[in-house]
Coordinates of C-alpha atoms in Angstrom, one line a residue:
Chain A
M150 CA 0.1 0.2 -0.2
R151 CA 2.8 2.3 0.8
W152 CA 4.7 2.0 -2.5
L153 CA 1.3 2.5 -4.3
S154 CA 0.6 5.8 -2.4
R155 CA 4.3 6.7 -2.7
S156 CA 4.3 6.2 -6.6
Y157 CA 0.6 7.8 -6.9
L158 CA 2.3 10.8 -5.6
A159 CA 5.0 10.5 -8.0
L160 CA 3.1 10.4 -10.8
V161 CA 1.2 13.6 -10.0
Y162 CA 4.3 15.5 -9.6
L163 CA 5.8 14.0 -12.7
L164 CA 2.6 15.1 -14.6
L165 CA 2.8 18.6 -13.1
Y166 CA 6.7 18.8 -14.1
V167 CA 7.8 17.0 -16.7
P168 CA 6.4 19.9 -19.3
I169 CA 8.6 22.3 -17.4
I170 CA 11.5 20.3 -17.2
V171 CA 11.3 19.6 -20.8
L172 CA 11.0 23.5 -21.5
V173 CA 14.1 24.2 -19.4
V174 CA 16.1 21.6 -20.8
F175 CA 15.2 22.3 -24.3
S176 CA 16.3 25.9 -24.0
F177 CA 19.8 24.7 -23.7
N178 CA 19.3 22.6 -26.9
D179 CA 21.9 23.3 -29.8
S180 CA 19.6 21.8 -32.5
R181 CA 17.4 23.9 -34.7
T182 CA 14.3 21.8 -34.3
G183 CA 12.7 21.4 -31.1
Y184 CA 12.5 17.5 -31.3
S185 CA 16.0 16.2 -31.3
W186 CA 18.7 16.6 -29.0
G187 CA 22.0 18.5 -30.4
G188 CA 24.1 19.2 -27.6
L189 CA 24.3 22.1 -25.0
S190 CA 24.2 25.5 -25.8
L191 CA 23.1 29.0 -25.2
R192 CA 22.6 30.1 -28.6
W193 CA 18.7 30.5 -28.0
Y194 CA 19.4 32.8 -25.0
E195 CA 21.6 34.9 -27.1
S196 CA 19.5 35.3 -30.3
L197 CA 16.6 35.9 -27.5
F198 CA 18.4 39.1 -26.5
N199 CA 19.3 40.0 -29.7
N200 CA 15.8 40.2 -30.8
H201 CA 15.4 44.0 -30.0
A202 CA 11.5 43.8 -30.5
M203 CA 11.4 40.8 -28.1
V204 CA 13.4 42.7 -25.2
Q205 CA 11.3 45.7 -25.7
A206 CA 7.8 43.8 -25.5
M207 CA 9.6 41.9 -22.2
W208 CA 10.4 45.6 -20.6
N209 CA 6.8 46.7 -21.7
S210 CA 4.9 43.6 -20.1
L211 CA 7.3 44.0 -16.9
W212 CA 6.2 47.7 -16.6
L213 CA 2.5 47.3 -17.2
A214 CA 2.2 44.5 -14.6
L215 CA 4.2 46.7 -12.1
T216 CA 1.9 49.7 -12.6
A217 CA -1.1 47.6 -12.9
A218 CA -0.3 45.5 -9.6
T219 CA 0.5 48.7 -7.7
V220 CA -2.6 50.9 -9.0
S221 CA -5.1 47.8 -8.2
T222 CA -3.5 47.0 -5.0
L223 CA -4.0 50.8 -3.8
I224 CA -7.4 50.7 -5.0
G225 CA -8.3 47.3 -4.0
A226 CA -7.2 48.0 -0.5
L227 CA -9.0 51.0 0.0
T228 CA -12.1 49.2 -1.6
A229 CA -11.6 46.3 1.0
L230 CA -11.4 48.4 3.9
A231 CA -14.2 50.6 3.1
L232 CA -16.5 47.5 2.7
H233 CA -15.1 46.1 5.9
R234 CA -15.3 49.1 8.1
Y235 CA -18.4 51.1 6.8
R236 CA -22.1 50.4 6.7
F237 CA -23.5 51.9 3.6
R238 CA -26.5 51.5 1.0
G239 CA -25.8 49.3 -1.8
K240 CA -22.6 47.5 0.3
K241 CA -24.2 44.1 -0.8
V242 CA -24.6 44.8 -4.5
L243 CA -20.8 46.5 -4.5
N244 CA -19.6 43.3 -2.9
G245 CA -21.2 40.9 -5.3
M246 CA -20.2 43.1 -8.4
L247 CA -16.7 42.2 -7.7
F248 CA -17.5 38.4 -8.2
V249 CA -19.4 39.2 -11.4
V250 CA -16.2 40.8 -12.8
M251 CA -14.1 37.8 -11.4
M252 CA -16.4 35.1 -12.9
S253 CA -17.4 36.5 -16.1
P254 CA -15.4 35.1 -19.1
E255 CA -12.7 36.9 -20.0
I256 CA -13.6 37.6 -23.6
V257 CA -16.9 39.5 -22.4
L258 CA -14.7 41.6 -20.4
A259 CA -12.2 42.3 -23.1
I260 CA -15.0 42.8 -25.6
S261 CA -16.7 45.4 -23.2
L262 CA -13.4 47.1 -22.5
L263 CA -12.7 47.5 -26.3
G264 CA -16.0 48.9 -26.9
L265 CA -15.7 51.5 -24.2
F266 CA -12.5 52.4 -25.1
L267 CA -13.5 53.2 -28.8
L268 CA -16.3 55.0 -27.4
L269 CA -14.3 57.1 -25.5
G270 CA -12.1 57.8 -28.2
L271 CA -8.8 56.5 -26.2
Q272 CA -5.9 55.3 -28.2
L273 CA -5.2 51.6 -27.7
G274 CA -1.6 51.4 -26.1
Y275 CA -0.2 51.4 -22.8
V276 CA -3.0 53.6 -21.1
S277 CA -6.0 51.0 -22.4
L278 CA -3.6 48.3 -21.4
L279 CA -3.4 49.5 -17.6
L280 CA -6.8 50.6 -17.1
A281 CA -8.1 46.9 -18.6
H282 CA -5.4 45.1 -16.5
V283 CA -6.4 47.0 -13.3
T284 CA -10.1 46.0 -13.9
F285 CA -9.5 42.5 -13.9
C286 CA -6.8 42.7 -11.0
L287 CA -8.9 44.7 -9.1
P288 CA -11.4 41.9 -7.7
F289 CA -8.7 39.6 -6.6
V290 CA -6.7 42.1 -4.5
V291 CA -10.1 43.5 -2.9
I292 CA -10.9 39.7 -2.0
T293 CA -7.6 38.7 -0.6
V294 CA -7.5 42.0 1.3
M295 CA -11.0 41.4 2.7
A296 CA -10.4 38.0 3.7
R297 CA -7.3 39.3 5.8
L298 CA -9.4 41.7 7.3
A299 CA -12.0 39.3 8.4
G300 CA -9.6 38.2 10.9
F301 CA -8.7 41.5 12.1
D302 CA -9.2 42.0 15.8
E303 CA -11.6 45.1 15.9
R304 CA -10.3 45.8 19.4
L305 CA -6.9 46.7 18.0
P306 CA -8.0 50.2 16.3
E307 CA -9.7 51.1 19.5
A308 CA -6.6 50.1 21.4
A309 CA -4.4 52.3 19.2
R310 CA -7.0 55.4 19.8
D311 CA -7.0 54.5 23.5
L312 CA -3.5 54.7 23.7
G313 CA -3.5 58.3 21.8
A314 CA -3.4 57.7 18.3
S315 CA -5.7 59.8 16.0
D316 CA -7.4 57.8 13.2
F317 CA -4.7 58.4 10.7
T318 CA -1.9 57.7 12.9
M319 CA -3.6 54.2 13.7
T320 CA -4.2 53.3 10.4
R321 CA -0.5 54.0 9.7
T322 CA 1.1 52.0 12.4
V323 CA -1.5 49.4 13.1
L324 CA -4.2 48.7 10.4
I325 CA -1.6 48.8 7.4
P326 CA 1.2 46.6 9.0
V327 CA -1.4 44.0 10.1
I328 CA -3.0 43.7 6.7
M329 CA 0.4 43.8 5.0
P330 CA 1.0 40.2 4.1
A331 CA -2.5 40.5 2.2
L332 CA -1.4 43.6 0.5
M333 CA 1.6 41.9 -0.9
A334 CA -0.2 38.7 -1.8
G335 CA -3.0 40.7 -3.8
W336 CA 0.1 42.7 -5.5
L337 CA 2.0 39.6 -6.5
L338 CA -1.5 38.0 -7.3
G339 CA -2.2 41.1 -9.7
F340 CA 1.5 41.0 -11.0
T341 CA 1.3 37.3 -12.2
L342 CA -2.2 38.0 -13.7
S343 CA -1.5 40.9 -15.7
M344 CA 2.2 39.4 -16.6
D345 CA 0.5 36.5 -18.6
D346 CA -2.6 37.7 -19.9
V347 CA -3.6 37.3 -23.2
V348 CA -7.4 37.4 -24.2
V349 CA -8.2 40.9 -22.7
S350 CA -4.7 42.1 -23.9
T351 CA -5.3 41.3 -27.4
F352 CA -8.2 43.3 -27.6
V353 CA -7.0 46.5 -25.8
S354 CA -3.5 46.9 -26.9
G355 CA -2.5 49.0 -29.9
P356 CA 0.8 48.8 -32.4
S357 CA 2.5 51.4 -30.3
Y358 CA 2.8 49.1 -26.9
E359 CA 3.6 45.3 -27.6
I360 CA 3.8 43.0 -24.7
L361 CA 5.4 39.8 -24.0
P362 CA 2.4 37.3 -24.0
L363 CA 1.0 38.7 -27.3
R364 CA 4.6 38.7 -29.0
I365 CA 5.3 35.0 -27.9
Y366 CA 1.7 34.2 -29.2
S367 CA 2.3 35.8 -32.7
M368 CA 5.9 34.0 -32.5
V369 CA 4.4 30.5 -31.9
R370 CA 1.6 31.2 -34.8
V371 CA 4.4 30.7 -37.3
G372 CA 5.9 27.7 -35.8
L373 CA 7.5 26.7 -32.5
K374 CA 11.0 28.4 -32.1
P375 CA 13.5 27.2 -29.4
E376 CA 14.0 30.9 -28.6
V377 CA 10.6 30.6 -26.8
N378 CA 11.9 27.9 -24.8
A379 CA 14.7 30.2 -23.4
L380 CA 12.3 32.8 -23.0
G381 CA 9.9 30.6 -21.1
T382 CA 13.0 29.3 -18.7
L383 CA 13.8 33.1 -18.0
L384 CA 10.2 33.7 -16.7
L385 CA 10.1 30.6 -14.7
V386 CA 13.1 31.8 -13.0
F387 CA 12.0 35.0 -12.5
S388 CA 8.5 33.8 -11.0
L389 CA 10.4 31.4 -8.8
V390 CA 12.6 34.4 -7.6
M391 CA 9.3 36.4 -6.9
L392 CA 7.9 33.5 -4.8
M393 CA 10.9 33.1 -2.9
M394 CA 11.2 36.9 -2.2
S395 CA 7.7 37.2 -1.1
Q396 CA 8.0 33.7 1.3
W397 CA 10.9 35.5 2.7
I398 CA 9.3 38.7 3.5
L399 CA 6.2 36.7 4.8
S400 CA 8.5 34.5 7.0
R401 CA 10.4 37.7 8.4
S402 CA 7.3 39.8 9.1
K403 CA 6.0 36.8 11.5
Q404 CA 9.2 36.6 13.7
Chain B
M254 CA -12.6 62.9 51.9
K255 CA -13.8 61.0 49.0
Q256 CA -13.1 62.9 45.6
T257 CA -15.3 62.2 42.7
L258 CA -13.2 61.4 39.7
L259 CA -15.7 60.4 37.2
F260 CA -19.4 61.3 36.9
L261 CA -21.8 59.5 34.9
S262 CA -25.4 61.4 34.8
N263 CA -28.6 60.3 33.1
L264 CA -27.0 58.0 30.4
S265 CA -29.0 56.2 28.0
K266 CA -28.1 54.2 25.0
Q267 CA -30.3 52.2 22.8
F268 CA -28.7 49.9 20.0
G269 CA -31.3 49.1 17.2
G270 CA -34.3 49.9 19.5
K271 CA -33.2 47.7 22.6
T272 CA -32.4 49.5 25.5
V273 CA -28.8 48.7 26.7
L274 CA -28.6 51.9 29.3
D275 CA -31.4 53.0 30.9
S276 CA -30.9 56.8 32.6
L277 CA -27.9 55.5 34.6
D278 CA -26.3 57.5 36.9
L279 CA -22.9 56.6 38.8
E280 CA -20.4 58.3 40.9
I281 CA -16.8 56.8 40.6
Y282 CA -14.4 58.2 43.6
D283 CA -10.7 58.5 43.0
G284 CA -8.3 56.0 43.8
E285 CA -11.2 53.3 44.4
F286 CA -11.5 49.7 43.0
I287 CA -15.0 49.7 41.4
T288 CA -16.6 46.5 39.7
L289 CA -19.3 46.4 37.3
L290 CA -21.0 43.3 37.8
G291 CA -23.8 41.7 35.9
P292 CA -24.7 39.1 33.3
S293 CA -24.0 39.4 29.7
G294 CA -26.0 42.2 28.1
C295 CA -26.7 44.0 31.3
G296 CA -24.9 47.0 29.7
K297 CA -21.7 46.8 31.7
T298 CA -19.3 46.8 28.5
T299 CA -21.4 49.2 27.2
L300 CA -20.9 51.4 30.0
L301 CA -17.2 50.8 30.1
R302 CA -16.9 51.9 26.3
M303 CA -18.7 55.0 27.0
M304 CA -16.2 55.8 29.4
A305 CA -13.1 55.2 27.2
G306 CA -15.3 57.3 24.4
F307 CA -15.4 54.2 21.9
D308 CA -19.3 54.5 22.3
L309 CA -21.1 57.9 22.6
P310 CA -24.2 58.0 24.8
D311 CA -27.8 59.0 23.5
H312 CA -28.6 61.4 26.6
G313 CA -26.5 62.0 29.4
I314 CA -23.3 63.4 30.4
V315 CA -19.9 61.9 31.1
T316 CA -17.5 64.5 33.3
L317 CA -14.1 63.6 34.6
S318 CA -12.7 65.8 37.3
G319 CA -15.5 68.2 36.7
V320 CA -14.9 68.5 32.9
D321 CA -17.5 67.3 30.6
I322 CA -15.8 64.7 28.3
T323 CA -19.1 63.2 26.7
Q324 CA -17.9 64.2 23.2
T325 CA -14.2 63.8 23.4
P326 CA -12.7 61.1 21.1
P327 CA -11.0 58.4 23.5
E328 CA -7.3 59.6 21.7
Q329 CA -7.8 62.6 24.2
R330 CA -9.3 60.9 27.2
P331 CA -6.8 60.6 30.2
L332 CA -8.1 57.1 30.6
N333 CA -6.8 53.6 29.3
T334 CA -8.1 50.1 28.9
V335 CA -7.4 46.6 29.0
F336 CA -9.1 44.7 26.5
Q337 CA -10.8 41.4 27.0
N338 CA -8.5 39.7 24.6
Y339 CA -5.8 41.9 25.1
A340 CA -5.6 43.4 21.7
L341 CA -1.9 43.5 21.7
F342 CA -0.3 44.6 18.3
P343 CA 0.8 41.5 16.7
H344 CA 3.3 43.0 14.6
M345 CA 5.1 44.8 17.2
S346 CA 7.5 43.5 20.1
V347 CA 6.3 43.4 23.7
F348 CA 8.6 46.7 24.3
D349 CA 6.9 48.7 21.1
N350 CA 3.8 47.7 22.5
V351 CA 4.1 49.1 25.8
A352 CA 5.8 52.2 24.1
Y353 CA 3.0 53.0 21.5
G354 CA 1.2 55.3 24.1
L355 CA 4.3 57.1 24.8
K356 CA 5.3 57.3 21.2
M357 CA 2.1 59.1 20.4
E358 CA 2.7 61.5 23.2
K359 CA 5.9 62.2 21.4
R360 CA 8.1 61.4 24.5
P361 CA 11.6 61.7 24.1
K362 CA 13.4 58.2 23.2
A363 CA 15.3 58.0 26.6
E364 CA 12.0 58.7 28.7
I365 CA 9.9 56.1 26.7
R366 CA 13.0 53.5 27.2
D367 CA 13.0 54.2 31.0
R368 CA 9.4 54.1 31.5
V369 CA 8.7 51.0 29.3
D370 CA 11.3 49.3 31.2
E371 CA 9.7 50.2 34.4
A372 CA 6.2 49.2 33.4
L373 CA 7.7 45.9 32.3
A374 CA 9.5 45.4 35.6
M375 CA 6.3 46.0 37.4
V376 CA 4.5 43.2 35.7
Q377 CA 7.8 40.9 35.8
L378 CA 8.2 41.0 32.1
E379 CA 11.7 42.8 32.1
D380 CA 13.0 39.6 30.0
F381 CA 10.4 39.4 27.4
A382 CA 10.7 42.8 25.8
K383 CA 12.0 41.8 22.5
R384 CA 9.5 38.9 22.2
K385 CA 6.2 39.2 20.1
P386 CA 2.8 38.7 21.5
H387 CA 2.2 35.4 20.0
Q388 CA 5.3 34.1 21.8
L389 CA 3.8 34.7 25.1
S390 CA 1.5 32.6 27.1
G391 CA -2.2 34.0 28.1
G392 CA -1.2 35.1 31.3
Q393 CA 2.0 36.8 29.6
Q394 CA -0.1 38.9 27.1
Q395 CA -2.5 39.7 30.1
R396 CA 0.6 41.4 31.7
V397 CA 1.6 43.1 28.8
A398 CA -1.7 44.5 28.0
I399 CA -2.1 46.3 31.5
A400 CA 1.7 47.4 31.3
R401 CA 0.6 49.2 28.1
A402 CA -2.3 50.5 29.5
V403 CA -0.5 52.0 32.9
V404 CA 2.5 53.1 31.1
K405 CA 0.9 56.5 30.2
R406 CA -0.2 57.0 34.0
P407 CA -3.7 57.3 33.3
K408 CA -5.8 58.7 36.1
M409 CA -8.2 55.9 35.5
L410 CA -7.6 52.0 34.3
L411 CA -10.8 50.6 32.6
L412 CA -10.5 46.6 32.5
D413 CA -13.1 45.0 30.4
E414 CA -13.2 41.3 31.8
P415 CA -9.4 41.0 31.5
L416 CA -9.2 37.6 33.3
S417 CA -11.8 35.8 31.5
A418 CA -9.7 34.2 29.0
L419 CA -7.4 32.7 31.7
D420 CA -7.7 29.6 33.5
Y421 CA -9.0 29.3 37.2
K422 CA -5.3 29.1 39.0
L423 CA -4.0 31.9 36.8
R424 CA -7.0 34.1 37.2
R425 CA -6.5 33.8 41.1
T426 CA -3.1 34.7 40.6
M427 CA -3.9 37.8 38.5
Q428 CA -6.3 38.8 40.9
V429 CA -4.0 39.2 43.5
E430 CA -1.5 40.8 41.1
L431 CA -4.1 43.5 39.8
K432 CA -5.1 44.4 43.5
R433 CA -1.4 44.9 44.3
L434 CA -0.8 47.1 40.9
Q435 CA -3.9 49.1 42.1
R436 CA -2.7 49.7 45.4
E437 CA 1.0 50.6 44.2
L438 CA -0.3 52.9 41.5
G439 CA -3.3 54.8 43.3
I440 CA -5.0 54.7 40.0
T441 CA -8.8 54.3 40.1
F442 CA -9.7 51.0 38.7
V443 CA -13.0 50.6 36.7
F444 CA -13.4 46.6 36.4
V445 CA -15.9 44.9 34.5
T446 CA -17.0 41.2 35.1
H447 CA -19.5 38.6 35.2
D448 CA -18.0 36.7 37.8
Q449 CA -19.6 37.7 41.3
E450 CA -16.5 35.6 43.1
E451 CA -13.9 38.1 41.4
A452 CA -16.0 41.0 42.1
L453 CA -16.4 40.1 46.0
S454 CA -12.8 39.4 46.4
M455 CA -11.2 42.6 44.8
S456 CA -13.7 45.5 44.7
D457 CA -14.0 48.3 47.0
R458 CA -17.3 48.9 45.6
I459 CA -19.6 46.8 43.4
V460 CA -22.2 47.9 40.7
V461 CA -24.9 45.5 40.3
L462 CA -26.4 45.7 36.8
K463 CA -29.2 44.3 35.0
D464 CA -31.0 45.5 32.0
G465 CA -29.1 49.0 31.9
R466 CA -29.9 49.8 35.3
V467 CA -27.9 49.6 38.8
Q468 CA -29.5 47.1 40.8
Q469 CA -27.5 47.8 43.5
L470 CA -24.2 49.8 44.5
G471 CA -22.3 49.0 47.7
T472 CA -19.0 47.3 49.1
P473 CA -19.0 43.7 48.4
R474 CA -20.0 43.0 52.1
E475 CA -23.4 45.0 51.5
V476 CA -24.0 43.1 48.2
Y477 CA -23.4 39.7 49.6
E478 CA -25.1 40.1 52.9
R479 CA -27.6 42.8 52.4
P480 CA -28.9 42.2 48.7
A481 CA -31.2 45.1 47.6
N482 CA -33.4 42.8 45.6
V483 CA -34.3 39.3 44.4
F484 CA -32.0 39.9 41.3
T485 CA -28.8 40.8 43.3
A486 CA -29.5 38.3 45.8
R487 CA -29.9 35.3 43.3
F488 CA -26.7 36.6 40.9
V489 CA -24.4 36.9 43.8
G490 CA -23.5 33.9 45.6
Q491 CA -26.2 31.1 46.2
T492 CA -29.1 31.6 48.4
N493 CA -32.0 30.1 49.9
F494 CA -35.1 31.7 49.5
F495 CA -37.6 30.9 52.3
P496 CA -41.4 32.1 52.2
G497 CA -42.3 34.1 55.3
R498 CA -45.4 35.4 56.4
V499 CA -45.5 38.2 59.0
T500 CA -47.3 37.0 62.2
R501 CA -46.8 40.0 64.6
I502 CA -45.6 43.5 64.4
E503 CA -44.2 45.3 67.4
G504 CA -42.2 48.3 67.7
D505 CA -38.8 47.4 65.6
R506 CA -39.4 43.7 66.2
I507 CA -41.4 41.5 64.1
S508 CA -42.2 37.6 64.2
V509 CA -42.0 35.7 60.8
D510 CA -43.7 32.1 60.3
V511 CA -41.0 30.1 58.1
F512 CA -42.2 26.7 57.6
G513 CA -44.0 26.6 60.6
L514 CA -41.2 27.9 62.7
N515 CA -42.0 31.3 64.4
R516 CA -38.8 33.4 64.2
E517 CA -38.2 36.9 65.9
L518 CA -36.5 39.3 63.7
S519 CA -35.8 43.2 63.4
K520 CA -37.9 45.2 61.4
P521 CA -36.6 45.4 57.8
P522 CA -36.3 48.9 56.3
F523 CA -39.3 48.4 53.7
R524 CA -43.0 48.7 54.6
I525 CA -44.6 45.7 56.1
A526 CA -48.0 44.6 57.0
M527 CA -49.7 42.1 59.1
N528 CA -49.9 38.6 57.2
Q529 CA -47.9 39.9 54.5
S530 CA -45.7 37.5 52.6
L531 CA -42.0 38.1 52.0
H532 CA -38.8 36.4 51.4
V533 CA -36.2 35.1 54.1
L534 CA -32.8 34.8 52.5
L535 CA -30.2 32.4 53.8
R536 CA -27.0 31.9 52.6
P537 CA -26.0 28.3 52.3
E538 CA -23.1 28.9 55.0
D539 CA -25.6 30.1 57.5
I540 CA -27.9 26.8 57.4
R541 CA -27.3 24.4 60.2
V542 CA -28.0 20.6 59.7
L543 CA -29.2 19.0 62.6
A544 CA -29.7 15.2 63.8
P545 CA -33.3 14.0 63.1
D546 CA -34.0 13.8 67.0
D547 CA -33.1 17.5 67.6
T548 CA -36.0 19.7 68.7
D549 CA -35.3 22.7 66.5
G550 CA -35.7 23.0 62.8
V551 CA -37.6 21.8 60.0
A552 CA -37.4 17.9 59.1
G553 CA -36.2 17.0 55.7
K554 CA -33.8 14.6 54.0
I555 CA -30.3 14.6 52.6
V556 CA -30.8 14.2 48.4
E557 CA -27.2 15.6 47.6
R558 CA -23.9 15.5 49.3
N559 CA -20.9 17.4 47.3
Y560 CA -17.4 17.3 49.2
K561 CA -15.6 20.6 48.2
G562 CA -12.6 20.3 50.3
S563 CA -12.9 22.8 52.9
T564 CA -16.5 22.6 52.9
L565 CA -19.3 19.9 52.7
D566 CA -22.4 21.2 50.5
S567 CA -25.3 19.4 50.7
V568 CA -29.1 19.7 49.4
I569 CA -31.8 18.8 51.6
E570 CA -35.4 18.3 50.5
L571 CA -38.0 19.4 53.0
E572 CA -41.3 17.7 53.4
D573 CA -43.2 20.2 51.1
G574 CA -40.5 19.8 48.7
I575 CA -38.8 22.7 49.1
Q576 CA -35.0 22.0 48.4
V577 CA -32.1 24.0 50.8
M578 CA -28.8 24.3 50.1
A579 CA -26.1 24.0 52.9
S580 CA -22.7 24.3 53.1
E581 CA -20.8 23.6 56.5
F582 CA -17.3 23.7 57.5
F583 CA -15.7 20.3 58.1
D584 CA -15.4 19.2 61.8
E585 CA -13.8 15.9 61.8
D586 CA -14.6 15.5 65.6
D587 CA -18.3 15.7 65.2
P588 CA -19.6 12.2 64.3
A589 CA -23.3 13.3 63.6
F590 CA -21.7 15.7 60.7
D591 CA -21.3 12.8 58.0
Y592 CA -25.1 12.2 57.1
S593 CA -25.6 10.3 53.7
I594 CA -27.9 10.6 51.0
G595 CA -31.2 9.7 52.1
E596 CA -30.7 10.3 55.7
R597 CA -33.5 11.9 57.6
V598 CA -32.1 15.4 59.3
R599 CA -33.5 18.5 60.3
V600 CA -32.7 22.0 59.1
S601 CA -32.3 25.3 61.2
W602 CA -30.1 28.6 61.0
V603 CA -28.6 31.0 63.4
D604 CA -31.3 33.6 64.5
G605 CA -30.6 36.8 63.2
W606 CA -28.8 35.7 60.1
E607 CA -31.5 36.3 57.7
W608 CA -32.3 38.9 55.5
L609 CA -35.5 40.0 54.5
L610 CA -36.9 41.1 51.0
A611 CA -40.2 42.2 49.9
E612 CA -41.8 39.9 47.6
E613 CA -41.5 41.6 44.0
S614 CA -43.1 40.9 40.8
D615 CA -39.7 39.4 39.8
E616 CA -39.0 37.2 37.1
P617 CA -36.7 34.2 38.0
L618 CA -33.1 34.6 36.2
T619 CA -33.3 33.6 32.4
D620 CA -31.4 31.1 31.2
E621 CA -28.6 33.1 30.0
E622 CA -28.2 34.8 33.6
E623 CA -28.4 31.6 35.3
L624 CA -25.4 30.2 33.1
A625 CA -23.2 33.4 33.9
A626 CA -24.3 33.0 37.5
D627 CA -23.3 29.1 37.4
D628 CA -20.2 29.9 35.5
A629 CA -19.3 32.6 37.9
E630 CA -19.1 29.8 40.9
H631 CA -16.6 27.8 39.3

């Protein structure tokens, strides 16, 4: 029984990781075709960095993800606080609308955003992408922060006030530090969502601002180039570093 | 000369149509240890929150040393609170928790360090300054909460059921320690609890609350020995209520018939008339259990025996079905003492230890109050 459960577990992990391992291994493959092994080489990394359009798309994507995650964390945190602290008319409706955005098919959001931007006469580019990305990141941030606030001891703000802190000082010294892990989690979630979004971005991006997922998509359409493996490996390393960093910050804040 | 520190006048508060405080007046003296005692929902916590400034009254005035602070926000009141679940800041060390209030006052760094060290020494937590709250036991967290509140040298310390989360033994230790702190600091303590034993052992004065009204205000001894009404008698400690009937009134002496026994008592402060029914209250420790052949007392039989270490508690059922609680101190030399269940005995009490209350249109304790009272006894 023991070996059965072990091998089952191994199988699950194998299925999860084999594609990733293949991608990493083939990124160092010297062969032109993606299906045969031709020895170790860094040539695809080299050609990747020589591809000016590709590097530009990478920077664009990074910048977009960074700004979208930051803006949605700011707005999302304030929304979560308002929903948590105050009672007002339409609170339930507002709360439910978050889930509508989260659950509705991406294609619907994409079409409606495109329609809106065209209606407003907004030129498709960085600004339209940012607005779109903030829109779909927002509910995730709000829900992450609200989950943290649900476990927040309501006596803490009172204790701070009791000890002489104004409402603003209390927010700065008690509320924000306590919900910091949720803010960071929300930010990372937003960053990741923005980084690999294809559907919405396809609709609302313009020729002036090309981003990585779309670039990869158009590259792959004309045939799988080994460059893509190298790019995938880099992205993998990048997200691993991000993950480790967030874990490190979280464990440090707990001590 | 007692000086009034806090004065609550005609306070009323409603939450969603439910009256929590009902035109309540209360005067708190400088330097006293006063306890707000009552079942849950009696308004004691709301009253405390009004003193702290977290809740505002619908009507009425709160004055501190003669200054009206009814509308003053909590951060501007020179009072501090120890919260029920401590409400320590989880992201700050013990030192930073205690220093928080002083930092808000923008005190110089050196002064903050000295005063925090002093406060931590007072609660014997000098060695824990660098720890985070979650690394401390419940009792230690409790001490940090106290240090954090007293470091600002408030005029008054408000304690909201601060010991309710601790186990029995630790609670007793903390009770003694709180009393010591209060003596040393000379600060007025306002202590909220539903535990009557805690209230009796710690307070200078007790305010018994029910339905947002003061039921009785007095020293622990007054509240226990001379309860003002049936509620207080039932809530504070255990009481036997015997039905009495006035058979004779002569000057300041009256005769009362209890279970056919004619007892001569001094006249109670309330109006009485011939043949009037009243409650004769006797605490379990006032009851004497006598041998069945004794000439004094009422006949009954033992239905329950509970060995409590220093005392032996029994329940005796009288012939008309009334159950009497008795609590006797051990006397190992007395062979008659050890009755077993089912044995016939007679029940009596020492003359003059009764307390009379007029019959009132009282309802028995609600389930919740019963629970709170039971809870308080353990």
